[in-house]
PDB file of C-alpha atoms in Angstrom:
ATOM      1  CA  UNK A   1       0.081  -0.143   0.074  1.00 88.00           C
ATOM      2  CA  UNK A   2       1.473   3.406  -0.900  1.00 94.00           C
ATOM      3  CA  UNK A   3       2.187   6.091   1.513  1.00 96.00           C
ATOM      4  CA  UNK A   4       0.573   9.388   0.954  1.00 96.00           C
ATOM      5  CA  UNK A   5       4.450  10.736   0.090  1.00 97.00           C
ATOM      6  CA  UNK A   6       4.405   8.017  -2.666  1.00 97.00           C
ATOM      7  CA  UNK A   7       0.849   9.232  -3.938  1.00 97.00           C
ATOM      8  CA  UNK A   8       2.207  12.790  -3.929  1.00 98.00           C
ATOM      9  CA  UNK A   9       5.032  11.773  -6.085  1.00 98.00           C
ATOM     10  CA  UNK A  10       2.709   9.857  -8.508  1.00 97.00           C
ATOM     11  CA  UNK A  11       0.327  12.937  -8.643  1.00 97.00           C
ATOM     12  CA  UNK A  12       3.154  15.220  -9.150  1.00 98.00           C
ATOM     13  CA  UNK A  13       4.049  13.350 -12.285  1.00 98.00           C
ATOM     14  CA  UNK A  14       0.315  13.284 -13.443  1.00 97.00           C
ATOM     15  CA  UNK A  15      -0.035  17.075 -13.127  1.00 97.00           C
ATOM     16  CA  UNK A  16       3.117  17.671 -14.664  1.00 97.00           C
ATOM     17  CA  UNK A  17       1.885  15.408 -17.634  1.00 97.00           C
ATOM     18  CA  UNK A  18      -1.299  17.465 -17.648  1.00 96.00           C
ATOM     19  CA  UNK A  19       0.131  20.778 -17.968  1.00 96.00           C
ATOM     20  CA  UNK A  20      -0.818  23.334 -18.947  1.00 97.00           C
ATOM     21  CA  UNK A  21      -4.112  23.459 -17.007  1.00 97.00           C
ATOM     22  CA  UNK A  22      -6.409  26.133 -16.903  1.00 98.00           C
ATOM     23  CA  UNK A  23      -9.039  27.761 -14.746  1.00 97.00           C
ATOM     24  CA  UNK A  24     -12.261  29.821 -15.852  1.00 97.00           C
ATOM     25  CA  UNK A  25     -12.523  33.009 -13.833  1.00 96.00           C
ATOM     26  CA  UNK A  26     -14.618  36.098 -15.076  1.00 93.00           C
ATOM     27  CA  UNK A  27     -15.169  34.244 -18.386  1.00 92.00           C
ATOM     28  CA  UNK A  28     -11.558  34.240 -19.070  1.00 95.00           C
ATOM     29  CA  UNK A  29      -9.614  30.866 -19.477  1.00 96.00           C
ATOM     30  CA  UNK A  30      -6.333  31.685 -17.480  1.00 97.00           C
ATOM     31  CA  UNK A  31      -3.372  29.120 -17.098  1.00 97.00           C
ATOM     32  CA  UNK A  32      -2.964  27.909 -13.388  1.00 97.00           C
ATOM     33  CA  UNK A  33      -0.566  29.775 -11.280  1.00 97.00           C
ATOM     34  CA  UNK A  34       2.246  27.872  -9.300  1.00 97.00           C
ATOM     35  CA  UNK A  35      -0.082  27.991  -6.387  1.00 97.00           C
ATOM     36  CA  UNK A  36      -2.869  26.472  -8.294  1.00 97.00           C
ATOM     37  CA  UNK A  37      -0.394  23.614  -9.482  1.00 98.00           C
ATOM     38  CA  UNK A  38       0.966  22.861  -5.812  1.00 97.00           C
ATOM     39  CA  UNK A  39      -2.761  22.778  -4.803  1.00 97.00           C
ATOM     40  CA  UNK A  40      -3.841  20.460  -7.630  1.00 97.00           C
ATOM     41  CA  UNK A  41      -1.106  18.086  -6.725  1.00 97.00           C
ATOM     42  CA  UNK A  42      -2.075  18.071  -2.960  1.00 97.00           C
ATOM     43  CA  UNK A  43      -5.609  17.609  -3.831  1.00 96.00           C
ATOM     44  CA  UNK A  44      -4.936  14.766  -6.291  1.00 96.00           C
ATOM     45  CA  UNK A  45      -2.408  12.851  -3.749  1.00 97.00           C
ATOM     46  CA  UNK A  46      -5.382  13.127  -1.272  1.00 95.00           C
ATOM     47  CA  UNK A  47      -7.928  11.823  -3.527  1.00 94.00           C
ATOM     48  CA  UNK A  48      -5.642   8.881  -4.417  1.00 95.00           C
ATOM     49  CA  UNK A  49      -4.963   8.205  -0.490  1.00 95.00           C
ATOM     50  CA  UNK A  50      -8.567   8.374   0.232  1.00 93.00           C
ATOM     51  CA  UNK A  51      -9.450   6.055  -2.705  1.00 92.00           C
ATOM     52  CA  UNK A  52      -6.952   3.598  -1.662  1.00 94.00           C
ATOM     53  CA  UNK A  53      -7.890   3.627   2.133  1.00 94.00           C
ATOM     54  CA  UNK A  54     -11.693   4.166   1.959  1.00 92.00           C
ATOM     55  CA  UNK A  55     -12.789   3.462  -1.666  1.00 92.00           C
ATOM     56  CA  UNK A  56     -13.777  -0.087  -0.870  1.00 96.00           C
ATOM     57  CA  UNK A  57     -16.520   1.250   1.462  1.00 92.00           C
ATOM     58  CA  UNK A  58     -18.472   2.831  -1.437  1.00 87.00           C
ATOM     59  CA  UNK A  59     -17.636  -0.109  -3.653  1.00 90.00           C
ATOM     60  CA  UNK A  60     -19.238  -2.500  -1.302  1.00 93.00           C
ATOM     61  CA  UNK A  61     -22.325  -0.594  -0.575  1.00 88.00           C
ATOM     62  CA  UNK A  62     -22.981  -0.580  -4.400  1.00 85.00           C
ATOM     63  CA  UNK A  63     -22.302  -4.124  -4.635  1.00 91.00           C
ATOM     64  CA  UNK A  64     -24.246  -5.419  -1.957  1.00 92.00           C
ATOM     65  CA  UNK A  65     -27.507  -4.051  -3.829  1.00 88.00           C
ATOM     66  CA  UNK A  66     -30.873  -3.174  -2.361  1.00 86.00           C
ATOM     67  CA  UNK A  67     -31.799  -4.308   1.031  1.00 88.00           C
ATOM     68  CA  UNK A  68     -35.054  -5.684  -0.200  1.00 90.00           C
ATOM     69  CA  UNK A  69     -33.243  -7.961  -2.680  1.00 92.00           C
ATOM     70  CA  UNK A  70     -30.886  -9.103   0.079  1.00 96.00           C
ATOM     71  CA  UNK A  71     -33.831  -9.853   2.326  1.00 96.00           C
ATOM     72  CA  UNK A  72     -35.309 -11.752  -0.697  1.00 97.00           C
ATOM     73  CA  UNK A  73     -31.813 -13.870  -0.737  1.00 98.00           C
ATOM     74  CA  UNK A  74     -32.369 -14.477   2.611  1.00 98.00           C
ATOM     75  CA  UNK A  75     -35.813 -15.573   2.806  1.00 98.00           C
ATOM     76  CA  UNK A  76     -34.931 -17.871  -0.184  1.00 98.00           C
ATOM     77  CA  UNK A  77     -32.033 -19.229   1.710  1.00 98.00           C
ATOM     78  CA  UNK A  78     -34.221 -20.001   4.795  1.00 98.00           C
ATOM     79  CA  UNK A  79     -36.801 -21.814   2.757  1.00 98.00           C
ATOM     80  CA  UNK A  80     -34.641 -23.620   0.318  1.00 97.00           C
ATOM     81  CA  UNK A  81     -31.603 -24.284   2.581  1.00 97.00           C
ATOM     82  CA  UNK A  82     -29.080 -22.499   0.116  1.00 98.00           C
ATOM     83  CA  UNK A  83     -26.310 -19.942   0.841  1.00 98.00           C
ATOM     84  CA  UNK A  84     -26.827 -17.529  -1.783  1.00 98.00           C
ATOM     85  CA  UNK A  85     -26.875 -14.311   0.509  1.00 98.00           C
ATOM     86  CA  UNK A  86     -23.724 -15.210   2.535  1.00 98.00           C
ATOM     87  CA  UNK A  87     -21.857 -16.331  -0.870  1.00 98.00           C
ATOM     88  CA  UNK A  88     -23.140 -12.884  -2.142  1.00 98.00           C
ATOM     89  CA  UNK A  89     -21.812 -10.825   0.955  1.00 98.00           C
ATOM     90  CA  UNK A  90     -18.563 -13.140   0.834  1.00 98.00           C
ATOM     91  CA  UNK A  91     -17.878 -12.174  -3.051  1.00 98.00           C
ATOM     92  CA  UNK A  92     -18.447  -8.507  -2.366  1.00 97.00           C
ATOM     93  CA  UNK A  93     -16.072  -8.448   0.626  1.00 97.00           C
ATOM     94  CA  UNK A  94     -13.636 -10.432  -1.442  1.00 97.00           C
ATOM     95  CA  UNK A  95     -13.907  -8.329  -4.698  1.00 97.00           C
ATOM     96  CA  UNK A  96     -13.367  -5.038  -2.636  1.00 96.00           C
ATOM     97  CA  UNK A  97     -11.094  -5.924   0.147  1.00 95.00           C
ATOM     98  CA  UNK A  98     -10.320  -3.621   3.281  1.00 93.00           C
ATOM     99  CA  UNK A  99      -6.809  -2.340   2.750  1.00 90.00           C
ATOM    100  CA  UNK A 100      -4.351  -3.968   5.399  1.00 79.00           C
TER     101      UNK A 100
ATOM    102  CA  UNK B   1     -38.909  43.528  -7.891  1.00 66.00           C
ATOM    103  CA  UNK B   2     -39.052  41.418  -4.419  1.00 69.00           C
ATOM    104  CA  UNK B   3     -38.410  37.817  -4.772  1.00 73.00           C
ATOM    105  CA  UNK B   4     -36.640  38.100  -7.943  1.00 89.00           C
ATOM    106  CA  UNK B   5     -33.233  36.496  -8.941  1.00 94.00           C
ATOM    107  CA  UNK B   6     -30.656  38.957 -10.129  1.00 96.00           C
ATOM    108  CA  UNK B   7     -27.731  37.321 -12.095  1.00 97.00           C
ATOM    109  CA  UNK B   8     -24.541  38.070 -10.544  1.00 97.00           C
ATOM    110  CA  UNK B   9     -22.195  35.980 -12.471  1.00 97.00           C
ATOM    111  CA  UNK B  10     -22.430  33.516 -15.083  1.00 98.00           C
ATOM    112  CA  UNK B  11     -19.365  31.082 -16.423  1.00 98.00           C
ATOM    113  CA  UNK B  12     -20.227  28.801 -19.541  1.00 98.00           C
ATOM    114  CA  UNK B  13     -17.472  26.260 -20.311  1.00 97.00           C
ATOM    115  CA  UNK B  14     -16.938  25.240 -23.864  1.00 95.00           C
ATOM    116  CA  UNK B  15     -13.273  24.062 -23.308  1.00 94.00           C
ATOM    117  CA  UNK B  16     -11.630  22.139 -20.891  1.00 96.00           C
ATOM    118  CA  UNK B  17     -10.782  23.968 -17.578  1.00 97.00           C
ATOM    119  CA  UNK B  18      -9.482  22.462 -14.115  1.00 97.00           C
ATOM    120  CA  UNK B  19     -11.609  24.688 -12.206  1.00 98.00           C
ATOM    121  CA  UNK B  20     -14.442  27.283 -12.610  1.00 98.00           C
ATOM    122  CA  UNK B  21     -14.856  30.203 -10.186  1.00 98.00           C
ATOM    123  CA  UNK B  22     -18.040  32.007  -9.538  1.00 98.00           C
ATOM    124  CA  UNK B  23     -18.016  35.410  -7.657  1.00 97.00           C
ATOM    125  CA  UNK B  24     -14.655  36.618  -6.467  1.00 96.00           C
ATOM    126  CA  UNK B  25     -14.024  40.060  -8.178  1.00 95.00           C
ATOM    127  CA  UNK B  26     -17.798  39.663  -9.470  1.00 94.00           C
ATOM    128  CA  UNK B  27     -19.298  39.017  -6.090  1.00 97.00           C
ATOM    129  CA  UNK B  28     -21.918  41.514  -4.924  1.00 97.00           C
ATOM    130  CA  UNK B  29     -22.218  41.538  -1.280  1.00 96.00           C
ATOM    131  CA  UNK B  30     -25.512  43.346  -1.123  1.00 95.00           C
ATOM    132  CA  UNK B  31     -27.530  39.986  -0.858  1.00 95.00           C
ATOM    133  CA  UNK B  32     -28.704  37.724   2.076  1.00 94.00           C
ATOM    134  CA  UNK B  33     -29.169  34.786   0.144  1.00 96.00           C
ATOM    135  CA  UNK B  34     -27.575  33.357  -3.070  1.00 98.00           C
ATOM    136  CA  UNK B  35     -28.576  30.861  -5.668  1.00 98.00           C
ATOM    137  CA  UNK B  36     -26.118  28.674  -7.850  1.00 98.00           C
ATOM    138  CA  UNK B  37     -27.248  26.683 -10.585  1.00 98.00           C
ATOM    139  CA  UNK B  38     -25.183  24.173 -12.371  1.00 98.00           C
ATOM    140  CA  UNK B  39     -26.345  22.885 -15.606  1.00 98.00           C
ATOM    141  CA  UNK B  40     -24.842  19.983 -17.904  1.00 98.00           C
ATOM    142  CA  UNK B  41     -21.562  19.853 -16.151  1.00 98.00           C
ATOM    143  CA  UNK B  42     -19.472  17.197 -17.616  1.00 98.00           C
ATOM    144  CA  UNK B  43     -16.031  15.801 -16.814  1.00 97.00           C
ATOM    145  CA  UNK B  44     -12.870  14.435 -18.941  1.00 97.00           C
ATOM    146  CA  UNK B  45     -12.029  11.441 -16.532  1.00 95.00           C
ATOM    147  CA  UNK B  46     -14.535   8.832 -15.735  1.00 95.00           C
ATOM    148  CA  UNK B  47     -16.081   8.059 -12.526  1.00 93.00           C
ATOM    149  CA  UNK B  48     -14.844  11.382 -10.784  1.00 94.00           C
ATOM    150  CA  UNK B  49     -16.531  13.839  -8.536  1.00 96.00           C
ATOM    151  CA  UNK B  50     -17.310  17.343  -9.021  1.00 97.00           C
ATOM    152  CA  UNK B  51     -16.005  19.122  -5.803  1.00 98.00           C
ATOM    153  CA  UNK B  52     -16.752  22.949  -4.289  1.00 98.00           C
ATOM    154  CA  UNK B  53     -14.824  25.000  -2.208  1.00 98.00           C
ATOM    155  CA  UNK B  54     -16.011  28.586  -0.870  1.00 98.00           C
ATOM    156  CA  UNK B  55     -13.749  31.718  -1.852  1.00 98.00           C
ATOM    157  CA  UNK B  56     -12.427  33.758   1.206  1.00 98.00           C
ATOM    158  CA  UNK B  57     -11.048  37.077  -0.112  1.00 97.00           C
ATOM    159  CA  UNK B  58     -11.318  35.428  -3.927  1.00 96.00           C
ATOM    160  CA  UNK B  59      -8.841  32.612  -2.911  1.00 96.00           C
ATOM    161  CA  UNK B  60     -10.281  28.922  -2.535  1.00 97.00           C
ATOM    162  CA  UNK B  61     -10.500  27.918   1.115  1.00 98.00           C
ATOM    163  CA  UNK B  62      -8.633  24.636   1.477  1.00 97.00           C
ATOM    164  CA  UNK B  63      -8.964  24.287   5.210  1.00 97.00           C
ATOM    165  CA  UNK B  64     -10.309  21.093   6.568  1.00 97.00           C
ATOM    166  CA  UNK B  65     -13.688  22.649   7.737  1.00 97.00           C
ATOM    167  CA  UNK B  66     -16.587  21.434   5.330  1.00 98.00           C
ATOM    168  CA  UNK B  67     -19.038  19.322   6.690  1.00 98.00           C
ATOM    169  CA  UNK B  68     -21.921  17.752   4.902  1.00 97.00           C
ATOM    170  CA  UNK B  69     -25.234  15.945   5.586  1.00 98.00           C
ATOM    171  CA  UNK B  70     -27.351  14.492   2.682  1.00 97.00           C
ATOM    172  CA  UNK B  71     -29.692  11.805   1.592  1.00 96.00           C
ATOM    173  CA  UNK B  72     -28.243   9.700  -1.505  1.00 94.00           C
ATOM    174  CA  UNK B  73     -30.920   8.929  -3.987  1.00 95.00           C
ATOM    175  CA  UNK B  74     -30.348   6.140  -6.015  1.00 93.00           C
ATOM    176  CA  UNK B  75     -32.149   4.760  -8.993  1.00 92.00           C
ATOM    177  CA  UNK B  76     -30.391   1.506  -9.241  1.00 87.00           C
ATOM    178  CA  UNK B  77     -30.279   0.605  -5.462  1.00 85.00           C
ATOM    179  CA  UNK B  78     -31.413   1.834  -1.784  1.00 84.00           C
ATOM    180  CA  UNK B  79     -30.932   5.098  -0.704  1.00 88.00           C
ATOM    181  CA  UNK B  80     -28.061   5.754   1.529  1.00 88.00           C
ATOM    182  CA  UNK B  81     -26.796   8.589   3.943  1.00 90.00           C
ATOM    183  CA  UNK B  82     -24.005  10.624   3.062  1.00 92.00           C
ATOM    184  CA  UNK B  83     -22.139  12.601   5.747  1.00 94.00           C
ATOM    185  CA  UNK B  84     -18.657  13.539   7.058  1.00 94.00           C
ATOM    186  CA  UNK B  85     -17.063  16.350   8.678  1.00 97.00           C
ATOM    187  CA  UNK B  86     -13.557  18.190   8.623  1.00 97.00           C
ATOM    188  CA  UNK B  87     -13.213  17.574   4.863  1.00 96.00           C
ATOM    189  CA  UNK B  88     -11.081  20.001   2.681  1.00 97.00           C
ATOM    190  CA  UNK B  89     -13.835  20.314   0.065  1.00 97.00           C
ATOM    191  CA  UNK B  90     -17.402  19.177  -0.524  1.00 97.00           C
ATOM    192  CA  UNK B  91     -18.677  17.145  -3.286  1.00 96.00           C
ATOM    193  CA  UNK B  92     -21.257  18.299  -5.622  1.00 97.00           C
ATOM    194  CA  UNK B  93     -21.706  15.844  -8.580  1.00 95.00           C
ATOM    195  CA  UNK B  94     -21.374  11.978  -8.251  1.00 93.00           C
ATOM    196  CA  UNK B  95     -19.172   9.737 -10.297  1.00 94.00           C
ATOM    197  CA  UNK B  96     -19.766  11.434 -13.690  1.00 96.00           C
ATOM    198  CA  UNK B  97     -17.529  10.764 -16.723  1.00 95.00           C
ATOM    199  CA  UNK B  98     -17.359  10.401 -20.407  1.00 96.00           C
ATOM    200  CA  UNK B  99     -20.056   8.364 -21.023  1.00 97.00           C
ATOM    201  CA  UNK B 100     -23.246   9.401 -23.068  1.00 96.00           C
ATOM    202  CA  UNK B 101     -25.374  11.557 -21.140  1.00 97.00           C
ATOM    203  CA  UNK B 102     -23.091  11.789 -18.112  1.00 97.00           C
ATOM    204  CA  UNK B 103     -23.516  15.096 -16.405  1.00 98.00           C
ATOM    205  CA  UNK B 104     -24.299  16.922 -12.992  1.00 98.00           C
ATOM    206  CA  UNK B 105     -27.217  19.454 -12.668  1.00 98.00           C
ATOM    207  CA  UNK B 106     -27.683  21.164  -9.175  1.00 98.00           C
ATOM    208  CA  UNK B 107     -29.017  24.039  -7.477  1.00 98.00           C
ATOM    209  CA  UNK B 108     -27.865  25.405  -4.098  1.00 98.00           C
ATOM    210  CA  UNK B 109     -28.809  28.308  -2.106  1.00 98.00           C
ATOM    211  CA  UNK B 110     -26.020  30.087  -0.124  1.00 98.00           C
ATOM    212  CA  UNK B 111     -26.614  31.581   3.313  1.00 97.00           C
ATOM    213  CA  UNK B 112     -24.417  33.826   5.623  1.00 97.00           C
ATOM    214  CA  UNK B 113     -21.669  34.465   2.951  1.00 98.00           C
ATOM    215  CA  UNK B 114     -21.375  38.170   3.679  1.00 97.00           C
ATOM    216  CA  UNK B 115     -21.476  37.490   7.441  1.00 97.00           C
ATOM    217  CA  UNK B 116     -18.003  37.224   9.078  1.00 97.00           C
ATOM    218  CA  UNK B 117     -19.457  36.020  12.387  1.00 98.00           C
ATOM    219  CA  UNK B 118     -21.634  33.118  10.988  1.00 98.00           C
ATOM    220  CA  UNK B 119     -20.766  29.736   9.438  1.00 98.00           C
ATOM    221  CA  UNK B 120     -21.544  29.523   5.867  1.00 98.00           C
ATOM    222  CA  UNK B 121     -24.305  27.091   4.985  1.00 98.00           C
ATOM    223  CA  UNK B 122     -25.814  26.016   1.589  1.00 98.00           C
ATOM    224  CA  UNK B 123     -28.586  23.563   0.665  1.00 98.00           C
ATOM    225  CA  UNK B 124     -28.043  21.117  -2.232  1.00 98.00           C
ATOM    226  CA  UNK B 125     -30.346  19.697  -4.549  1.00 98.00           C
ATOM    227  CA  UNK B 126     -28.358  17.796  -6.977  1.00 98.00           C
ATOM    228  CA  UNK B 127     -28.679  15.122  -9.906  1.00 98.00           C
ATOM    229  CA  UNK B 128     -25.968  13.004 -11.583  1.00 97.00           C
ATOM    230  CA  UNK B 129     -26.255  10.904 -14.361  1.00 98.00           C
ATOM    231  CA  UNK B 130     -23.441   8.722 -13.693  1.00 96.00           C
ATOM    232  CA  UNK B 131     -20.768   7.164 -15.511  1.00 95.00           C
ATOM    233  CA  UNK B 132     -22.079   3.923 -14.787  1.00 93.00           C
ATOM    234  CA  UNK B 133     -25.244   4.608 -16.482  1.00 95.00           C
ATOM    235  CA  UNK B 134     -27.959   5.379 -13.663  1.00 95.00           C
ATOM    236  CA  UNK B 135     -29.332   8.386 -11.652  1.00 97.00           C
ATOM    237  CA  UNK B 136     -28.142   9.245  -8.412  1.00 96.00           C
ATOM    238  CA  UNK B 137     -29.260  12.566  -6.470  1.00 97.00           C
ATOM    239  CA  UNK B 138     -28.502  14.244  -3.135  1.00 97.00           C
ATOM    240  CA  UNK B 139     -30.673  16.284  -1.065  1.00 98.00           C
ATOM    241  CA  UNK B 140     -29.168  18.091   1.979  1.00 98.00           C
ATOM    242  CA  UNK B 141     -26.523  20.495   2.175  1.00 98.00           C
ATOM    243  CA  UNK B 142     -23.329  21.567   3.446  1.00 98.00           C
ATOM    244  CA  UNK B 143     -21.570  24.025   5.889  1.00 98.00           C
ATOM    245  CA  UNK B 144     -18.078  25.820   6.312  1.00 98.00           C
ATOM    246  CA  UNK B 145     -17.526  25.573   9.991  1.00 98.00           C
ATOM    247  CA  UNK B 146     -15.689  28.629  10.156  1.00 98.00           C
ATOM    248  CA  UNK B 147     -16.988  32.202  11.055  1.00 98.00           C
ATOM    249  CA  UNK B 148     -15.968  34.065   8.111  1.00 98.00           C
ATOM    250  CA  UNK B 149     -17.203  36.036   5.359  1.00 98.00           C
ATOM    251  CA  UNK B 150     -16.804  34.433   1.779  1.00 98.00           C
ATOM    252  CA  UNK B 151     -17.219  35.981  -1.720  1.00 98.00           C
ATOM    253  CA  UNK B 152     -17.948  33.043  -3.941  1.00 98.00           C
ATOM    254  CA  UNK B 153     -17.399  29.371  -4.713  1.00 98.00           C
ATOM    255  CA  UNK B 154     -15.062  27.352  -6.924  1.00 98.00           C
ATOM    256  CA  UNK B 155     -15.845  24.234  -8.524  1.00 98.00           C
ATOM    257  CA  UNK B 156     -13.164  21.506  -9.762  1.00 98.00           C
ATOM    258  CA  UNK B 157     -13.145  17.804 -10.721  1.00 96.00           C
ATOM    259  CA  UNK B 158     -11.378  15.207  -8.441  1.00 93.00           C
ATOM    260  CA  UNK B 159      -9.186  14.193 -11.421  1.00 92.00           C
ATOM    261  CA  UNK B 160      -9.084  15.655 -14.898  1.00 94.00           C
ATOM    262  CA  UNK B 161     -11.047  18.501 -16.289  1.00 97.00           C
ATOM    263  CA  UNK B 162     -14.527  20.107 -16.500  1.00 97.00           C
ATOM    264  CA  UNK B 163     -15.229  19.806 -20.241  1.00 97.00           C
ATOM    265  CA  UNK B 164     -18.549  21.818 -20.232  1.00 97.00           C
ATOM    266  CA  UNK B 165     -21.244  23.074 -18.269  1.00 98.00           C
ATOM    267  CA  UNK B 166     -23.113  26.458 -17.307  1.00 98.00           C
ATOM    268  CA  UNK B 167     -22.238  27.908 -13.813  1.00 98.00           C
ATOM    269  CA  UNK B 168     -24.781  30.770 -12.892  1.00 98.00           C
ATOM    270  CA  UNK B 169     -24.653  32.660  -9.557  1.00 98.00           C
ATOM    271  CA  UNK B 170     -27.750  34.803  -8.584  1.00 98.00           C
ATOM    272  CA  UNK B 171     -28.765  37.175  -5.756  1.00 97.00           C
ATOM    273  CA  UNK B 172     -31.875  36.571  -4.251  1.00 94.00           C
ATOM    274  CA  UNK B 173     -33.489  39.973  -4.132  1.00 75.00           C
ATOM    275  CA  UNK B 174     -35.238  40.932  -0.874  1.00 70.00           C
TER     276      UNK B 174
END
């Protein structure tokens, strides 16, 4: 797992490659200042760090699906003796693991 | 006319920019309440959020003082709550991208922006057609937990550029 410093190096390279970057102010398209570029690097590095640390949460929530569908899975499992819901949850957790 | 919306600033993006500023030198501090409208905002990188920061003395406030509380409405799955504290920005658009029709539309009302002794609040009503091809919305708002006056807002993508969109700032006439 990458540290914030390592992700900052990665973000710096991406912002350098993306230059020139522009901002729109007062209907003028102006190139970023040095301060803007530094902020863009900080923001991108922090975004990468957040995605690495916490991105799995949102992905899991989406992949679990609607509660009504999960309840339906559980009802059918209880009725039929199957393990569809447990298998589903286990697959989601495996697909989007929590960072160590 | 009382109750009218008076246009203060509008930015129409037609070529890629990394950020868009509403207000700043165009800010008119004579209003109590402002409305911000976002229409057809698109991004250059897939599955990225559109973020907002307030402007303090025309510069984006990057301090970790943004809190949010919202209900996320989702066409493809159950609704969820969305909340957090002490963020360095607050998200507006959700996971948009280059897919056909992917875009964000939103309306916000801004409160206390000219009051240096109160927090800056905003309500948010937003809908995004996401990169994944479904509709997600937000109902709720955000606050900057600093007692300070502000003079606008800045929008930027989590990664990449804003490709197009109309960003409009209105003052709500008393």
